[in-house]
Short mmCIF file of N, CA and C in Angstrom, two decimals:
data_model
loop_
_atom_site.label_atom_id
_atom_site.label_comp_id
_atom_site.label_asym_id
_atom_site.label_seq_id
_atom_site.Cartn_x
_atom_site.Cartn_y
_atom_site.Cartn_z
N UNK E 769 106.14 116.69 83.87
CA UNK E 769 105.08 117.43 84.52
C UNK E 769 104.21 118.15 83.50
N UNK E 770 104.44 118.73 82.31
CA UNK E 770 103.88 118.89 81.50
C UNK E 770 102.79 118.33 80.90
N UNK E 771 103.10 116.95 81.13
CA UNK E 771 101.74 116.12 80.44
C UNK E 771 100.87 116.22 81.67
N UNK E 772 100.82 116.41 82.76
CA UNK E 772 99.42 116.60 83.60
C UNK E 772 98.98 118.19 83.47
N UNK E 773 99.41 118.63 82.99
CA UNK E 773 99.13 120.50 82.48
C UNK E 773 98.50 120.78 81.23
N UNK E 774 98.69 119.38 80.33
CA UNK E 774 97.19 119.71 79.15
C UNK E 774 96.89 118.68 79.07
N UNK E 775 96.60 116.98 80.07
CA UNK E 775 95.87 116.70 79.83
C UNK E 775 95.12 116.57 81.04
N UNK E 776 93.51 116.73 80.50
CA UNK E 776 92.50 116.85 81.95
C UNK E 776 92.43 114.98 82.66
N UNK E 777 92.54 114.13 81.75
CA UNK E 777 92.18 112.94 82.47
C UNK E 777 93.39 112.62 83.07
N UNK E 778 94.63 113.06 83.17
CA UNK E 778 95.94 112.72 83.97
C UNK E 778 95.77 113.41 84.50
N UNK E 779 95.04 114.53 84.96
CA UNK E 779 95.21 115.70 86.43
C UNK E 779 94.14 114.97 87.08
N UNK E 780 93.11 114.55 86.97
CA UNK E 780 91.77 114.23 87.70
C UNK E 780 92.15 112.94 88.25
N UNK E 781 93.25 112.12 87.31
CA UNK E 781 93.59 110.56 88.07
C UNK E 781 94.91 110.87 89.15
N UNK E 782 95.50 112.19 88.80
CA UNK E 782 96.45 112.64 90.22
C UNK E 782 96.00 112.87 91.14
N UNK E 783 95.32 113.97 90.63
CA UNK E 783 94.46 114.84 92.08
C UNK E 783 93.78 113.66 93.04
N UNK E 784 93.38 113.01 92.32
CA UNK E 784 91.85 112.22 93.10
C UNK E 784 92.97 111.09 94.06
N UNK E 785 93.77 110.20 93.14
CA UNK E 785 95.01 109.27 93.71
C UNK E 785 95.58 110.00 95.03
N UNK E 786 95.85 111.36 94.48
CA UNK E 786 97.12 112.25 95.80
C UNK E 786 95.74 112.26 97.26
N UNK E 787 94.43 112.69 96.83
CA UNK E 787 93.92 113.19 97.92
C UNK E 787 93.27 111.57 98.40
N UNK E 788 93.39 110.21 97.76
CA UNK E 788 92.92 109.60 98.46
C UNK E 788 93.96 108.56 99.29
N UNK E 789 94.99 108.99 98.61
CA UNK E 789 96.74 108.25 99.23
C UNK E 789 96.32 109.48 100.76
N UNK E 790 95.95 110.42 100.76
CA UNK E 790 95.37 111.09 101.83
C UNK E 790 94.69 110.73 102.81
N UNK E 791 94.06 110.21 102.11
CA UNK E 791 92.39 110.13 102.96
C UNK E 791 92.28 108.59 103.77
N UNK E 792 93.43 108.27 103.08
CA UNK E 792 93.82 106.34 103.41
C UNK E 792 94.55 106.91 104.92
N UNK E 793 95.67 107.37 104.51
CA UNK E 793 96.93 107.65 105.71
C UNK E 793 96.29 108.34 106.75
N UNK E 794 95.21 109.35 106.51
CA UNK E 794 94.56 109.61 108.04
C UNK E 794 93.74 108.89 108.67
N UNK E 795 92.71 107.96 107.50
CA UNK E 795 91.82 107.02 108.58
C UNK E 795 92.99 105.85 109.10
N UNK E 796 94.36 105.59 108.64
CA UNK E 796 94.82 104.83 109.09
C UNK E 796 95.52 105.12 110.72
N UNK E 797 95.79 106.15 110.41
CA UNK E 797 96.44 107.17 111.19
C UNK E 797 95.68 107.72 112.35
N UNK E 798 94.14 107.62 112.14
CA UNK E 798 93.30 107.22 113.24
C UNK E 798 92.68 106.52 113.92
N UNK E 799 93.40 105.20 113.31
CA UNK E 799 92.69 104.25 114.03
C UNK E 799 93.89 103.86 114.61
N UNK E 800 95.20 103.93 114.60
CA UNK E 800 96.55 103.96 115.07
C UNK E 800 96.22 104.64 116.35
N UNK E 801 95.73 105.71 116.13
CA UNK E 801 95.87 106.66 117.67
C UNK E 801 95.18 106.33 118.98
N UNK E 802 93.69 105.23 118.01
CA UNK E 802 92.69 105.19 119.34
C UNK E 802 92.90 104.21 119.69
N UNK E 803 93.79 103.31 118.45
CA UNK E 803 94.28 101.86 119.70
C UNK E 803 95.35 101.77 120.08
N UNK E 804 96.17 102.59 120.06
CA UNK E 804 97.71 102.44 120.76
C UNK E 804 97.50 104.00 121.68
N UNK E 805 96.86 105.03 121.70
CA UNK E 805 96.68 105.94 122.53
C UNK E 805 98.28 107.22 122.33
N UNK E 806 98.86 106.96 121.36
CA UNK E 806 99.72 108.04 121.09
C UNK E 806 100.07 108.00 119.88
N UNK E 807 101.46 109.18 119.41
CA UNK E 807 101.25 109.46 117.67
C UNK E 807 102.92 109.18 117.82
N UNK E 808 103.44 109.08 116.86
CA UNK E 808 104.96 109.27 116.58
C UNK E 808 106.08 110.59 116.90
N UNK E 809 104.68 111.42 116.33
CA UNK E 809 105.39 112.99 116.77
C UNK E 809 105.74 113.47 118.29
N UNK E 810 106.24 113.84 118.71
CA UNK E 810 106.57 114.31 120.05
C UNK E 810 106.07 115.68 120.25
N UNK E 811 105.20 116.16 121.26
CA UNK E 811 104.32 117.33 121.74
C UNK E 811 104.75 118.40 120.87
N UNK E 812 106.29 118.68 121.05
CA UNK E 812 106.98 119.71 120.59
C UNK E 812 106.50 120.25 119.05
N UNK E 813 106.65 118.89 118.28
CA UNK E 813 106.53 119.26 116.99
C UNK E 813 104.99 119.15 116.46
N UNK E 814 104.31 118.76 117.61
CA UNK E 814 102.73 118.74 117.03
C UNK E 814 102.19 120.91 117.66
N UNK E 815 102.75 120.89 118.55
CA UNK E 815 102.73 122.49 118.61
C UNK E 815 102.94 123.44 117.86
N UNK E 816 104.35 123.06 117.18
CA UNK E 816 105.37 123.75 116.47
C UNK E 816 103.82 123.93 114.92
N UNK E 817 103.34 122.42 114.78
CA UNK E 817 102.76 122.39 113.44
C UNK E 817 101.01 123.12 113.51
N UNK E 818 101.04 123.15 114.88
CA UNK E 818 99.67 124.12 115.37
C UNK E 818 100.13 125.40 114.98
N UNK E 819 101.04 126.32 116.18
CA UNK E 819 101.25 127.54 115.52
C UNK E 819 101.58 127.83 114.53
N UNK E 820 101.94 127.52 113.88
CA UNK E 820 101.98 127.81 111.77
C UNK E 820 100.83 127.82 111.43
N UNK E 821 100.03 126.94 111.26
CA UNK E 821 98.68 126.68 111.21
C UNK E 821 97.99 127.67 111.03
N UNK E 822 98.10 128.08 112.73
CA UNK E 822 96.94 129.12 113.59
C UNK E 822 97.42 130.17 112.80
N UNK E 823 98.45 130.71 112.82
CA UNK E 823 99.21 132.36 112.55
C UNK E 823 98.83 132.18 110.61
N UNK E 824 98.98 130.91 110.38
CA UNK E 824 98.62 131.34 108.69
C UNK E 824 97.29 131.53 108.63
N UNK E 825 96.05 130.85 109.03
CA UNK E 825 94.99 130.47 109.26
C UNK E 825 94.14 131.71 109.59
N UNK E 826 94.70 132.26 110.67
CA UNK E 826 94.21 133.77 111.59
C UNK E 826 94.76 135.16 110.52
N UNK E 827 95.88 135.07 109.66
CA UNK E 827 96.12 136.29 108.80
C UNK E 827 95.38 135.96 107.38
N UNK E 828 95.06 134.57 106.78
CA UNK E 828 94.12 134.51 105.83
C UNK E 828 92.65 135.22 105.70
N UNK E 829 92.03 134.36 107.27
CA UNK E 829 90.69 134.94 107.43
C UNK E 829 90.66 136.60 107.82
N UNK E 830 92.08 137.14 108.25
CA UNK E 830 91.63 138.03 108.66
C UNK E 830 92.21 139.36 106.84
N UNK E 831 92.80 138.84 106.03
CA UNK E 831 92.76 139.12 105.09
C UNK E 831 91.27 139.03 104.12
N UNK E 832 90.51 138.28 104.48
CA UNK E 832 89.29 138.02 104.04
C UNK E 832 88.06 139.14 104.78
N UNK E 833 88.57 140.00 105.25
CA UNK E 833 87.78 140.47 105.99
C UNK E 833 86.79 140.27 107.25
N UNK E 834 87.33 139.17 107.90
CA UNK E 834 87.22 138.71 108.76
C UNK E 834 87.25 139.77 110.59
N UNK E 835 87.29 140.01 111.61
CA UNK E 835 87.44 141.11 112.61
C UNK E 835 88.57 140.22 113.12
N UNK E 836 89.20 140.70 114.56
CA UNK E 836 90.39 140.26 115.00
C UNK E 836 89.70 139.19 115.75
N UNK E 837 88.81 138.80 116.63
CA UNK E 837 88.25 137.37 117.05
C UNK E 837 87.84 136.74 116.15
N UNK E 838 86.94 136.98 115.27
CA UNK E 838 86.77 135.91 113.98
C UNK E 838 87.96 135.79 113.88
N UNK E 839 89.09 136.38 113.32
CA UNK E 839 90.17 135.89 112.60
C UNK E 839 91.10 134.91 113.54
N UNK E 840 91.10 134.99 115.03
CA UNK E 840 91.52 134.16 115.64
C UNK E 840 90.63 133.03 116.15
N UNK E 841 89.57 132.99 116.02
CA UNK E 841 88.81 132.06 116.16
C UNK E 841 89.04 130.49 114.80
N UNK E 842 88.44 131.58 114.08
CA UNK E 842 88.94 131.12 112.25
C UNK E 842 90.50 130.22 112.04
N UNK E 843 90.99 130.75 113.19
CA UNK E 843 92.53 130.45 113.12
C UNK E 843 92.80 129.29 114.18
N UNK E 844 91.83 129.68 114.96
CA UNK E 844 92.19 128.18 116.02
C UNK E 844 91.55 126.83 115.71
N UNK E 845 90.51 127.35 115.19
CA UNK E 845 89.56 126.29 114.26
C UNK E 845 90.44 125.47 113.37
N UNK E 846 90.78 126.30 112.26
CA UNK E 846 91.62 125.36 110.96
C UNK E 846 93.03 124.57 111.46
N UNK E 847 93.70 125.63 112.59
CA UNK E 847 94.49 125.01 113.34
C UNK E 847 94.61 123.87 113.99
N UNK E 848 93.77 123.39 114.36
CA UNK E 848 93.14 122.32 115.61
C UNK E 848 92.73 121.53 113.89
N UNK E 849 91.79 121.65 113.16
CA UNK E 849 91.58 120.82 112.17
C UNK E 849 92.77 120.18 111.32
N UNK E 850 93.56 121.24 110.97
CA UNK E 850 94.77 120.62 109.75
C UNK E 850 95.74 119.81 110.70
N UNK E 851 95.76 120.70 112.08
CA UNK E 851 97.23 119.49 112.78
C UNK E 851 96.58 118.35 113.33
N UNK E 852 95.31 118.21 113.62
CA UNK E 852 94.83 116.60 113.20
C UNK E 852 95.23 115.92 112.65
N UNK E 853 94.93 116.67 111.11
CA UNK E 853 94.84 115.56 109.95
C UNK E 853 95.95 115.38 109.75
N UNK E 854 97.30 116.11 109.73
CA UNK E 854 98.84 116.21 109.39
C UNK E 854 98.92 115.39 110.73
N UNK E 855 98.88 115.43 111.60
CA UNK E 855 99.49 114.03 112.84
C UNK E 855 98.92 112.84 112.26
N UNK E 856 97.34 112.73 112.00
CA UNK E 856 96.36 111.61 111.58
C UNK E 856 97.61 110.91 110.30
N UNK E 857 97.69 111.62 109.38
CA UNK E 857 98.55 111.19 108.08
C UNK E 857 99.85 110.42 108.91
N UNK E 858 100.79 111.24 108.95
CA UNK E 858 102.01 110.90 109.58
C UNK E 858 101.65 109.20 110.51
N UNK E 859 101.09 109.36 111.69
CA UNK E 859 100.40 108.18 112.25
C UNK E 859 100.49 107.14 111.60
N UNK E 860 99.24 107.39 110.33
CA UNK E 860 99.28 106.30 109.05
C UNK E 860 99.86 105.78 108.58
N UNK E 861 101.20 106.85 107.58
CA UNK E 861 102.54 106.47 107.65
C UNK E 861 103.51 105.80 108.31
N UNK E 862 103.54 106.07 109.58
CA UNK E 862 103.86 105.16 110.72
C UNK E 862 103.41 103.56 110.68
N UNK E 863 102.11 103.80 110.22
CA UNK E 863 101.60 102.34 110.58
C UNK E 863 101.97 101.66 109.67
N UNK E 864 101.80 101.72 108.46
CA UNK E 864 102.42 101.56 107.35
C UNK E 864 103.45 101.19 106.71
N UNK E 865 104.78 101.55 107.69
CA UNK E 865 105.68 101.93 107.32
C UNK E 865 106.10 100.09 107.74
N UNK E 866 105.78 99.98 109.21
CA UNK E 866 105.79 99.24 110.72
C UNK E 866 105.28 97.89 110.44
N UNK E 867 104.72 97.55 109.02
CA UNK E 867 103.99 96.61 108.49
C UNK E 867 102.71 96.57 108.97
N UNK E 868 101.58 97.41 109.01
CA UNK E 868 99.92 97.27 109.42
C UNK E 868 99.36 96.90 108.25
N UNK E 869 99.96 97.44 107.04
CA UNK E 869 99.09 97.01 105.38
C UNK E 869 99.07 95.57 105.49
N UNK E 870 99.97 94.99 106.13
CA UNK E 870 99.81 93.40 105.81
C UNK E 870 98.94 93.15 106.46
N UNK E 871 98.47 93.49 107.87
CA UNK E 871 97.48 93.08 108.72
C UNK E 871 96.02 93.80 108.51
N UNK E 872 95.76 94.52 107.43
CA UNK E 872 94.44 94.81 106.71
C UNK E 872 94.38 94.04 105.36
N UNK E 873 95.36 93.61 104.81
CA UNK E 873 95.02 92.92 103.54
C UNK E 873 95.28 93.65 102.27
N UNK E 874 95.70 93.26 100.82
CA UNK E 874 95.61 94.05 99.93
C UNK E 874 94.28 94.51 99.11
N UNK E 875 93.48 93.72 99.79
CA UNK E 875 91.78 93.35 98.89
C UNK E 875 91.74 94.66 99.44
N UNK E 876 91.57 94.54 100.84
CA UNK E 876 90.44 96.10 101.41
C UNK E 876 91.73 97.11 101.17
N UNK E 877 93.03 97.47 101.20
CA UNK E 877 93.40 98.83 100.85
C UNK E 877 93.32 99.35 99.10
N UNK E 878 93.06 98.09 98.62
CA UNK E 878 92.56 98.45 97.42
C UNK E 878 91.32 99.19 96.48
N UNK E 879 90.07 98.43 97.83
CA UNK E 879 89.11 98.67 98.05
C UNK E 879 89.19 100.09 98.48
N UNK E 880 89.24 100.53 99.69
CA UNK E 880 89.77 101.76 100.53
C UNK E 880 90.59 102.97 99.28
N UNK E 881 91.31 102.42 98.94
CA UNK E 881 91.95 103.38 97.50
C UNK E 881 91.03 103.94 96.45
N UNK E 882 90.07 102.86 95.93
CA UNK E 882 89.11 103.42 95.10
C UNK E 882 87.98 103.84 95.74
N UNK E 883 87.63 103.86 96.74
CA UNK E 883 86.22 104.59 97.81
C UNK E 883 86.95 105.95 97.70
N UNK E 884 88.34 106.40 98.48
CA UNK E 884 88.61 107.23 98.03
C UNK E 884 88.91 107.91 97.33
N UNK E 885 89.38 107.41 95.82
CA UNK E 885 89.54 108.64 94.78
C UNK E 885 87.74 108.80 94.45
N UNK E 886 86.68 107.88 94.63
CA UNK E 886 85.78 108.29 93.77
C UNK E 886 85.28 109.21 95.00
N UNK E 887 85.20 109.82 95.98
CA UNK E 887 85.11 110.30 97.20
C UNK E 887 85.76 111.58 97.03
N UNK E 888 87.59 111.50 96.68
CA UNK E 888 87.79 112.68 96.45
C UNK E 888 87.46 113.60 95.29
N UNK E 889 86.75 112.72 94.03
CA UNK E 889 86.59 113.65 93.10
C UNK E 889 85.20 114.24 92.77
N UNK E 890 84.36 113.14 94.27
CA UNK E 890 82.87 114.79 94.11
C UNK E 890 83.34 115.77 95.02
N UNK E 891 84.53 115.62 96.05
CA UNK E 891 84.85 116.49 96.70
C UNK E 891 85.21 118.01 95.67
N UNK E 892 86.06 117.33 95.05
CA UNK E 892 86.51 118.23 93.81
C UNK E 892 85.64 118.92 92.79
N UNK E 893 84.69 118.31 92.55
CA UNK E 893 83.20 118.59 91.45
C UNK E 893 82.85 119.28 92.68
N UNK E 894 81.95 119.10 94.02
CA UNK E 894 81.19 119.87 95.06
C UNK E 894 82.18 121.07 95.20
N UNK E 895 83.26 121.17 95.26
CA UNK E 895 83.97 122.69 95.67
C UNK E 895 84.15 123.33 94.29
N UNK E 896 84.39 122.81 93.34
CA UNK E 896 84.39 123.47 91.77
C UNK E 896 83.05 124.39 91.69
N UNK E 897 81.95 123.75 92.02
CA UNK E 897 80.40 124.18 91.71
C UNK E 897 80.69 125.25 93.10
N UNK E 898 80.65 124.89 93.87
CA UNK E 898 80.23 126.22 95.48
C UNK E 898 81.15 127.29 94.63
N UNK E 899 82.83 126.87 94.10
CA UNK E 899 83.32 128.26 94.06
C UNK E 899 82.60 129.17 92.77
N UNK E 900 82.14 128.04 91.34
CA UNK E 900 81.34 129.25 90.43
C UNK E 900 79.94 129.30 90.53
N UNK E 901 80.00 129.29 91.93
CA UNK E 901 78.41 129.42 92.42
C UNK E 901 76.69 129.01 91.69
N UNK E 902 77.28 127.81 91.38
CA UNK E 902 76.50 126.46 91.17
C UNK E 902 76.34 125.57 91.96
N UNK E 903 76.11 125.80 92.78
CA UNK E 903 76.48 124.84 94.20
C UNK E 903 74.87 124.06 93.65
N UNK E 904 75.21 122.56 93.70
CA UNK E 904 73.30 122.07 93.83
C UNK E 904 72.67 122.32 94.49
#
């Protein structure tokens, strides 16, 4: 682990790889949902992964100075957004797991792999710049 801690071109080929091994498993993971019409998870634990969410989500913003409706608003928002994408992933995984990669091909998840790292790393450059307020 050390060698991704001083060198910058092994953190930028993780980061970008981790968030687009990401970005694969939820569009897979959503297109799983709209053609089979359910997820793997059972209600229980897609709740369970909302309220964590919400309660971390709602004491962040409201640590940010946020009021007690912003902060629960703020909180139902990111809530409803992240347990999407965490069911969306999982889904993916599912599909994945179940043999669907064979039935997309290795050309296009290959394809799909590099759309997303070069995808996740203006994500990474665009939030670098907004946070030292260089935003273009």
């Amino acid at each position: 682990m050390g060698i991704l801690s001083e060198n910058p071109f092994a953190q930028a080929i993780a980061i970008s790889t981790s968030m687009a091994l990401f970005m694969i498993g939820v569009a897979m993971g959503i297109m799983t949902m709209l053609s089979t019409k359910s997820t793997p998870l059972p209600f229980a634990v897609i709740l369970l992964i909302f309220a964590v969410i919400f309660i971390a989500s709602s004491v962040f913003f409201e640590n940010r100075g946020a009021d007690h409706v912003g902060s629960l608003m703020g909180g139902g928002i990111a809530g409803f957004a992240v347990t999407f994408a965490i069911i969306a992933f999982f889904t993916g995984i599912s599909f994945a797991a179940q043999g669907g990669i064979q039935g997309i091909g290795w050309e296009r998840m290959v394809s799909a792999l590099a759309i997303c790292m070069i995808s996740s790393m203006l994500i990474i450059k665009a939030v670098k710049y907004k946070i030292s307020g260089q935003y273009l």
